[in-house]
Backbone as a ProteinNet text record, in pm:
[ID]
protein_1_A
[PRIMARY]
KLAAHYAASRQFEQAERSFVKSSRPQRAVEMYVQAGQYEKAHKVAKAHMSAHERTELYITLAQGLEVGNKLNDAEQLYLIVQEFDLAINMYKKREEYEQMLRLVSKYRKELLNDTYKHIAEQFEMKGNLKKAEHYYVEAKMWTSAMSMYRQLEKWEDAKRVAKIHGGKQSFEKVVLAQAHATFKEHGAEAGA
[TERTIARY]
6724.6	6660.2	6668.2	6622	6614.8	6747.3	6851.6	6995.4	7036.8	7007.4	7057.4	6993.6	6853.2	6800	6855.8	6890.4	6951.3	7090.4	7166	7305.8	7276	7192.4	7163.7	7119.2	7056.1	7022.1	7103.4	7218.2	7333.8	7314.1	7219.6	7195.3	7285.4	7430.8	7518.6	7493.5	7470.4	7447.7	7341.7	7231.2	7104	7147.6	7193.9	7247.2	7338.7	7432.9	7531.5	7458.5	7379.3	7288.7	7226.4	7154.1	7083.8	7173.5	7270.6	7386.4	7421.3	7462.2	7530.9	7395.5	7279	7160	7140.9	7172.6	7129.8	7241.1	7361.8	7461.3	7573.7	7555.7	7634.2	7726.5	7831.3	7900.2	7992.8	8021.4	8109.3	8015.8	7904.9	7839.7	7825.5	7850.9	7849.2	8003.7	8095.1	8238.6	8237.8	8201.9	8185	8138.8	8024	7939.4	8041.1	8105.8	8180.8	8312.9	8365.3	8473.8	8396	8312.4	8269.6	8227.9	8224.2	8184.1	8316.8	8442.8	8561.8	8565.1	8497.4	8485.7	8584.8	8703.7	8780.7	8792.2	8784.4	8797.1	8672.7	8559.1	8446.1	8407.1	8472.6	8469.1	8566.6	8662.6	8752.5	8722.1	8633	8573.2	8469.3	8375.3	8274.2	8366	8446	8546.3	8596.4	8644.9	8703.8	8602.8	8512.1	8402.2	8326.4	8311	8219	8301.4	8407.8	8477.2	8612.1	8635.1	8750.7	8891.1	9009.6	9126.4	9141.4	9109.7	9131.2	9034.4	8914.5	8794.7	8826.2	8865.7	8893.6	9005.6	9114.2	9221.5	9170.2	9091.5	9049.7	8971.9	8873.4	8783.8	8850.6	8944.2	9019.7	9089.7	9166.9	9249.1	9171.9	9034.4	8941.5	8906.9	8858.7	8827.2	8922.5	9065.8	9190.4	9209.1	9169.7	9219.8	9110.4	8980.2	8868.4	8902.3	8963.9	8990.8	9114.9	9211.1	9316.7	9282.9	9199	9117.1	9067.9	8996.8	8940.9	9032.3	9166.1	9266.5	9270.5	9199.4	9210.2	9316.5	9424.2	9550.3	9587.3	9555.2	9551.5	9483.8	9352.6	9248	9284.5	9335.4	9375.5	9491.5	9573.5	9703.2	9654.3	9558.8	9520.3	9466.9	9383.6	9329	9443.8	9542	9653.8	9738.2	9756	9839.2	9745	9618.9	9517.9	9541.9	9568.2	9579	9724.6	9812.8	9973.3	10001.7	9934.6	9966.9	10052.9	10183.6	10270	10321	10349.3	10409.8	10305.8	10179.7	10066.2	10057.7	10094.5	10067	10201.1	10322.3	10454.5	10443.7	10383.5	10382.5	10262.9	10164.8	10073.9	10130.7	10230.6	10265.8	10405.2	10448.2	10545.1	10506.3	10387.3	10336.4	10297.6	10272.3	10194.2	10356.4	10472.6	10603.5	10586.1	10524.1	10482.7	10622.9	10731.8	10838.5	10839.5	10820	10820.5	10749.2	10615.2	10524.5	10563.7	10627.6	10679	10796.5	10887.5	11008.6	10961.6	10852.9	10811.1	10736.7	10701.1	10650.8	10748.8	10852.4	10990.6	11052.7	11076.4	11170.9	11097.7	10954.4	10910.6	10866.3	10834.9	10791.7	10887.4	10966.8	11066.6	11200.4	11273	11381.8	11508.2	11502.3	11608.3	11609.5	11488	11488.4	11509.3	11555.9	11571.2	11673.4	11806.2	11910.4	11875.4	11794.1	11754.8	11651.2	11551	11455.4	11507.7	11611	11684.9	11740	11787.8	11864.9	11774.4	11645	11546.4	11510.9	11473.4	11435.4	11537.2	11654.7	11773.2	11797.8	11754.6	11782.1	11670.9	11541.8	11422.5	11448.3	11508.3	11539.7	11640.5	11731.7	11842.8	11801	11732.1	11649.1	11565.4	11508.1	11425.3	11504.2	11636.8	11727.8	11713.2	11668.9	11656.6	11770.7	11892.9	12018.6	12043.6	11980.4	12000.1	11943.2	11813.2	11718.6	11787.9	11842.8	11923	12025.6	12109.8	12225.5	12176.8	12053.7	12027.4	11996.3	11913.8	11877.6	11992.3	12086	12209.7	12283.1	12290.9	12369.6	12292.1	12180.7	12090.1	12107.5	12140.1	12153.4	12293.9	12367.4	12526.6	12600.5	12548.5	12591.7	12651.4	12738.6	12767.9	12848.9	12917.6	13005.5	12905.9	12782.4	12695.6	12652.6	12658.8	12611	12740.8	12856	12959.8	12981	12958.1	12972.3	12878.2	12767.4	12642.6	12701	12762.8	12788.6	12918.8	13003.8	13127.8	13078.3	12984.2	12959	12882.6	12816.4	12766.1	12850.5	12970.9	13099.1	13057.2	12980.8	12940.9	13032.2	13153.8	13286.6	13270.2	13210.6	13208.4	13122.2	12996.5	12915.8	12981.5	13043.7	13133.6	13237	13311.3	13417.8	13357.2	13226.9	13169	13156.6	13053.1	13015.6	13141	13240.1	13351.9	13450.1	13427.9	13490.6	13417	13299.4	13196.6	13192.1	13169.2	13150.6	13268.6	13361	13487.4	13613.3	13617.1	13729.1	13836	13931.8	14053	14088.4	14119.4	14173.4	14057.7	13921.3	13838.1	13827.4	13847.6	13828.8	13941.6	14059.1	14210.1	14164.9	14120.5	14069.5	13992.1	13875.7	13774.9	13875.8	13963.1	14038	14115.3	14184	14259.7	14169.8	14053.9	13981.8	13941.6	13885.7	13881.3	13975.4	14099.6	14211.5	14234.3	14223.6	14234.3	14128.5	14026.2	13906.1	13946.2	13955.9	14016.9	14122.5	14237.3	14331.2	14277.9	14208.7	14162.8	14069.7	14006	13941.5	14008.5	14085	14163.1	14294.8	14360.2	14494.5	14594.1	14730.2	14820	14793.5	14718.4	14713.9	14598.9	14534.8	14442.9	14488	14630.8	14684.7	14754.8	14801.6	14877.4	14800.4
7804.3	7901	7861.4	7725.8	7678.8	7672.7	7643.3	7641.8	7776.3	7869.8	8002.3	8061.6	8021.4	8048.3	7986	7861	7790.5	7856.8	7908.9	7946.2	8081.6	8158.7	8328.8	8294.6	8185.3	8180	8092.7	8085.8	8004.6	7862.7	7788.2	7635.1	7567.1	7562.5	7532.5	7387.3	7274.2	7157.3	7122.1	7205	7194.8	7250.9	7390.1	7449.2	7355	7306.8	7214.6	7096.3	7038.5	6934.2	6979.4	7121.4	7148.2	7188.3	7250	7295.8	7161.6	7049.3	6947.8	6895.4	6852.9	6784.6	6844.4	6994.6	7061.4	7087	7002.8	6993.4	7127.6	7188.7	7342.1	7314.9	7196.2	7183.7	7302.6	7374.5	7488.1	7626.9	7602.3	7722.1	7674.1	7531.7	7515.7	7532.1	7534.2	7559.9	7697.6	7800.1	7951.5	7971.2	7915.9	7941.1	7935.9	7805.8	7750.2	7852.3	7867.2	7992.6	8120.3	8155.6	8298	8299.4	8161.9	8171.4	8139.4	8098.9	8085.2	7948.6	7866.9	7703.4	7642.5	7649.7	7601.8	7441.2	7383.7	7229.7	7179.2	7248.6	7177.2	7233.5	7324.7	7394.5	7272.7	7234.5	7141.1	7000.3	6972	6837.9	6826.2	6927.4	6917.2	6932.4	7031.1	7036	6924.7	6818.8	6712.1	6611.3	6609.3	6482.2	6521.3	6635.9	6656.6	6733.9	6771.7	6842.4	6777.8	6807.5	6745.4	6832.6	6768.7	6850.4	6972	6962.4	7091.4	7200	7172	7246.8	7308.8	7226.3	7272.8	7379.3	7343.3	7438.8	7581.5	7562.9	7695.5	7789.5	7709.4	7775.5	7826.4	7751.1	7807.7	7905.6	7926.5	8046.9	8162.6	8150.4	8278.3	8313.8	8226.9	8254.5	8337.3	8257.6	8322.4	8472.7	8494.9	8647.4	8727.2	8679	8756.5	8799.7	8714.8	8729.5	8819.9	8817.6	8896.7	9045.3	9072	9193.4	9250.5	9166.7	9232.2	9240.3	9200.5	9220.9	9115.5	8996.6	8883.2	8781.5	8813.9	8754.2	8625.2	8613.1	8476.8	8386.7	8428	8332.5	8303	8412.1	8357.7	8288.5	8297.3	8198.2	8056.8	8020.5	7906.2	7830.2	7904	7852.1	7819.4	7921.9	7876.2	7767.6	7746.2	7613.8	7489.2	7519.5	7396.4	7315.5	7412.2	7360.7	7344.4	7366.9	7378.6	7482.9	7592.7	7716.1	7803.9	7743.5	7810.7	7937.3	7950.3	8078.5	8186.4	8156.2	8274.6	8319.4	8225.3	8261.6	8362.1	8334.7	8388.3	8535.6	8518.9	8659.9	8750	8698.6	8794.8	8880.6	8821.4	8898.5	8972.1	8948.7	9011.8	9139.6	9117.5	9259	9370.3	9314.7	9404.8	9440	9386.7	9430.5	9375.6	9264.7	9190.4	9067.2	9116.6	9040.2	8919.4	8942	8840.5	8756.3	8746.2	8635.9	8567.7	8650.6	8591.9	8522.6	8524.6	8487.2	8331.1	8330.2	8238.1	8123.7	8171.3	8064.5	8045.1	8129.6	8073.4	7960.7	7998.3	7890.9	7769.1	7774.2	7636.7	7579	7634.8	7569.8	7596.1	7694.9	7701.4	7743.8	7649.7	7672.5	7699.7	7655	7677.4	7820.8	7902	8040.9	8111.3	8089.4	8171.1	8296.4	8236	8332.1	8448.2	8422.3	8506	8595	8535.6	8619.2	8717.2	8669.1	8780.7	8880.9	8850.8	8933.8	9043.4	8983.1	9067.9	9180.3	9127.1	9195.2	9331.2	9278.2	9365.1	9474.3	9436.7	9543.4	9632	9592.3	9678.4	9792.7	9739.5	9830.1	9938.7	9880.6	9988.4	10076.1	10041.2	10140.7	10233	10204.5	10286.4	10361.1	10354.5	10405.7	10360.6	10274	10210.4	10094.1	10162.5	10086.5	9981	10015.6	9929.8	9780.5	9779.4	9692.2	9591.7	9699.9	9627.5	9552.7	9613	9533.1	9418.3	9417.2	9274.3	9182.4	9187.5	9125.3	9073.5	9151.4	9115.6	9025.9	9026.1	8944.2	8821.2	8820.3	8708.4	8598.9	8693.4	8611.1	8568.8	8586.3	8554.4	8632.5	8750.3	8846.7	8983.7	8969.4	9077.2	9174.8	9119	9203.3	9316.3	9275	9389	9478.8	9448.4	9552.7	9637.5	9583	9661.5	9746	9715.2	9788.2	9898.6	9861.5	9971.9	10090.1	10043.4	10162.3	10232.8	10146.5	10224.7	10330.5	10280.9	10371	10487.7	10499.5	10603	10682.9	10630.3	10689.5	10694.4	10582.5	10557.5	10477.6	10537.5	10441.2	10383.5	10427.4	10370.3	10229.5	10255	10128.9	10012.2	10094.5	9979.1	9909.2	9982.7	9928	9836.5	9864.2	9785.5	9660.9	9643.4	9536.7	9443.5	9513.8	9432.1	9364.2	9433.7	9382.4	9258.5	9265.2	9181.3	9047.7	9058.1	8934.7	8890.1	8987	8939.9	8941.7	8981.2	8973.8	9101.9	9088.8	9200.2	9218.7	9128.2	9155.4	9249.9	9206.5	9294.2	9421.6	9432.8	9553.8	9650.6	9601.3	9656.1	9712.3	9618.7	9685.1	9786.3	9794.9	9915.6	10020.1	10036.9	10135.7	10194.1	10096.9	10160.3	10222.3	10178	10227.4	10362.1	10380.6	10501.1	10587.1	10558.7	10648.3	10701.6	10600.6	10621.4	10723.3	10706.2	10801.1	10925.3	10950.1	11076.7	11138.9	11071.1	11124	11168.5	11098.9	11135.5	11266.7	11257.8	11415.2	11522.3	11500.5	11625.6	11631	11535.3	11546.9	11515.2	11554.3	11504.1	11578.6	11681.1	11743.9	11689.6	11603.3	11516.6	11428.6	11389.2	11306.9	11390.4	11517	11618.5	11662.8
-1364.4	-1293.4	-1133.9	-1108.9	-991.7	-932.6	-1015.7	-954.6	-907.9	-987.2	-967.7	-839.7	-817.2	-717.7	-584.4	-579.4	-472.5	-430	-556.4	-529	-481.2	-502.9	-452.5	-306	-255.6	-118.8	-49.9	-107.3	-50.2	-2.7	-87.5	-82.7	-158.6	-158.9	-241.7	-295.4	-190.8	-244.2	-340.4	-322.4	-394.7	-547	-531.8	-664.1	-735.6	-658.9	-745.9	-825.2	-746.6	-808.2	-928.4	-915.9	-1032.5	-1136.7	-1113.5	-1217.7	-1302.2	-1213.3	-1272.7	-1365.1	-1305.7	-1360.7	-1491.5	-1508.1	-1621.4	-1705.5	-1688.8	-1757.3	-1768.5	-1656.3	-1642.4	-1511	-1523.4	-1406.8	-1378.5	-1487.4	-1493.2	-1385	-1386.6	-1303.9	-1166.9	-1137.3	-986.9	-934.1	-1036.7	-1014.6	-964.8	-1069.3	-1051.2	-913.1	-880.3	-766.4	-633	-642.1	-526.4	-518.9	-637.7	-631.1	-569.6	-611.6	-563.5	-415.9	-371.2	-227.1	-146.8	-219.9	-158.8	-111.8	-166.4	-140.7	-275.6	-247.4	-354.3	-373.3	-242.2	-256.4	-306.2	-284.9	-339.4	-476.5	-526.5	-668.3	-745.1	-689.7	-739.6	-770.7	-652.4	-665	-794.5	-796.8	-904.3	-1036.5	-1056.2	-1186.4	-1205.4	-1119.4	-1133.3	-1189.6	-1118.9	-1141.9	-1292.1	-1318.7	-1447.9	-1545.8	-1538.2	-1680.1	-1696.6	-1831	-1878.9	-1830	-1819.5	-1758.1	-1836.4	-1977.4	-2052.3	-2007.2	-2001.5	-1964.5	-1830.9	-1735.4	-1594.3	-1615.6	-1670.3	-1684	-1737.6	-1830.4	-1907.3	-1818.7	-1742.9	-1655.6	-1539	-1476.9	-1346	-1412.7	-1512.1	-1565.5	-1589.5	-1645.6	-1679.1	-1517.1	-1432.5	-1285.7	-1207.6	-1246	-1155.6	-1231.8	-1348.9	-1411.8	-1344.3	-1335.7	-1275.2	-1123.8	-1060.8	-926	-915.5	-1017	-1028.5	-1040.2	-1121.8	-1142.1	-1035	-965.4	-838.4	-723.5	-755.6	-655.1	-535.6	-575.9	-474	-528.4	-502	-541.1	-488.9	-367.6	-282.2	-351.5	-383.5	-436.4	-570.2	-664.4	-809.8	-798.6	-708.5	-680.6	-665.5	-564.2	-542.5	-676.1	-758.7	-869.5	-986	-985.1	-1097.6	-1066.3	-921.6	-872.9	-886.3	-861.3	-879.3	-1027.6	-1118.5	-1254.7	-1304.1	-1188.2	-1209.9	-1327.4	-1335.5	-1392	-1324.2	-1282.9	-1189.3	-1254.9	-1371.2	-1423.3	-1435.4	-1441.9	-1442.4	-1293.7	-1209.6	-1081	-1058.4	-1078.1	-1062	-1153.5	-1259.7	-1341.3	-1270.6	-1206	-1160.9	-1044.4	-972.7	-887.7	-916.6	-1005.2	-1099.4	-1158.3	-1219.5	-1264	-1146.5	-1036.7	-939.1	-848.3	-892.7	-815.1	-677.3	-644.1	-516.5	-509.8	-495.9	-518.2	-429.3	-303	-191.4	-240.9	-275.9	-306.5	-425.4	-532.7	-651.7	-621.7	-539.3	-499.4	-411.6	-365.7	-259.6	-367.8	-479.8	-592.9	-661.4	-699.8	-788.6	-701.1	-600.9	-514.2	-497	-496.6	-464.7	-612	-717.3	-839	-963.8	-941.6	-1063.3	-1014.1	-931.1	-843.4	-959.5	-1068.2	-1164.9	-1229.7	-1186.9	-1227.3	-1115.7	-984.7	-866.5	-878.6	-923	-945.3	-1050.4	-1135	-1242.4	-1198.6	-1120.4	-1049.8	-957.9	-868.4	-785.6	-883	-988.4	-1057.6	-1143.2	-1182.7	-1240.7	-1122.8	-1016.9	-903.7	-882.9	-863.6	-838.7	-942.6	-1051.4	-1172.1	-1174.9	-1137.7	-1114.1	-1014.6	-900.1	-798.7	-820	-890.1	-945.9	-1030.2	-1119.1	-1218	-1151.4	-1053.2	-957.1	-862	-863.5	-765	-618.9	-604.3	-471.9	-432.4	-415.2	-443	-309.8	-211.2	-114.5	-127.8	-175.9	-214.7	-346.4	-431.4	-539.9	-507.4	-423.6	-351.9	-302.8	-231.5	-130.5	-237.4	-349.3	-443.2	-520	-558.5	-629.4	-538.6	-444.3	-340.4	-305.8	-332.9	-323.3	-436.2	-536.9	-688.9	-696.7	-605.2	-590.3	-702.6	-711.8	-794	-728.6	-617.7	-542.5	-618.7	-738.7	-796.1	-877	-918.3	-989.1	-879.2	-771.6	-672.1	-631.1	-664.5	-631.5	-755.6	-870.5	-992	-990.2	-946.6	-951	-864.2	-764.4	-657.3	-715.9	-776.9	-862.3	-976.4	-1045.4	-1149.1	-1094.3	-980.7	-927.3	-821.7	-828.5	-751.8	-586.2	-562.4	-410.8	-373.8	-337.9	-314.5	-193.6	-83.4	55.7	47.1	-49	-61.1	-127.9	-221.6	-313.9	-235.1	-158.9	-60.6	25.9	103.1	185.4	120.2	24	-63.8	-98	-159.4	-203.5	-73.7	41.8	151.5	217.3	244.8	274.9	199	65.6	-11.7	-103.8	-107.1	-187.6	-128.9	-5.8	75.5	27.2	78.6	106.5	-35	-118.1	-248.4	-347.5	-315.7	-393.7	-341.5	-203.7	-136.9	-196.1	-213.5	-248.3	-388.9	-477.8	-628.6	-624	-526.9	-538.7	-488.9	-393	-328.5	-450.3	-519.4	-641.4	-726	-772	-860.3	-852.6	-694.1	-649.7	-660.2	-618.9	-623.6	-787.4	-867	-1009	-1049.5	-1025.8	-1052	-988.5	-851.4	-794.3	-880.8	-902.4	-995.1	-1125	-1192	-1324.7	-1321.9	-1210.7	-1179	-1132.4	-1052.5	-972.3	-1025.6	-1092	-1126.8	-992.9	-1015.8	-911.6	-773.4	-796.2	-654.3	-559.4	-613.3	-544.7	-431.8	-454.8	-346.2	-242.6	-270.3	-186.2	-71.1
[MASK]
++++++++++++++++++++++++++++++++++++++++++++++++++++++++++++++++++++++++++++++++++++++++++++++++++++++++++++++++++++++++++++++++++++++++++++++++++++++++++++++++++++++++++++++++++++++++++++++++

């Protein structure tokens, strides 16, 4: 009770001592996290909890912060216990792709191209073709962007992507595909 009183009156050091003395260091950690004092929280957790207990507590606290839409704070807790994938997934679920990419490029470099591809596919499904193109190109999959435009008969965009990223030969292939599609659709009079 005394520890809770100290915490409520923001006398954190006294509260910490009381929580630790009563064998409840996790309450001190929670108090510091709620106050946004992550370094102090981690110091207490490291000194008085096992690595497993720390990880479990931090994940639980991070998930609570996530629900409260405090994503930066949740991210900090996930990263402290090296749960990079949970932090990445948090942003993925909310479609905060730039934050997701920031973490993937830092902690999961080997998944970066797959992540770009995933994001491109999401934008393509939603009909945001310009963003889909951007992420396909980032994934070094410009041919997927070109194919996306071809399938939708957006020939000018397909030719632009082919010319910029594939050069003259790729551009010519798209022009031929366009001519073929036009011939199939309109017959011989299309060329007249």
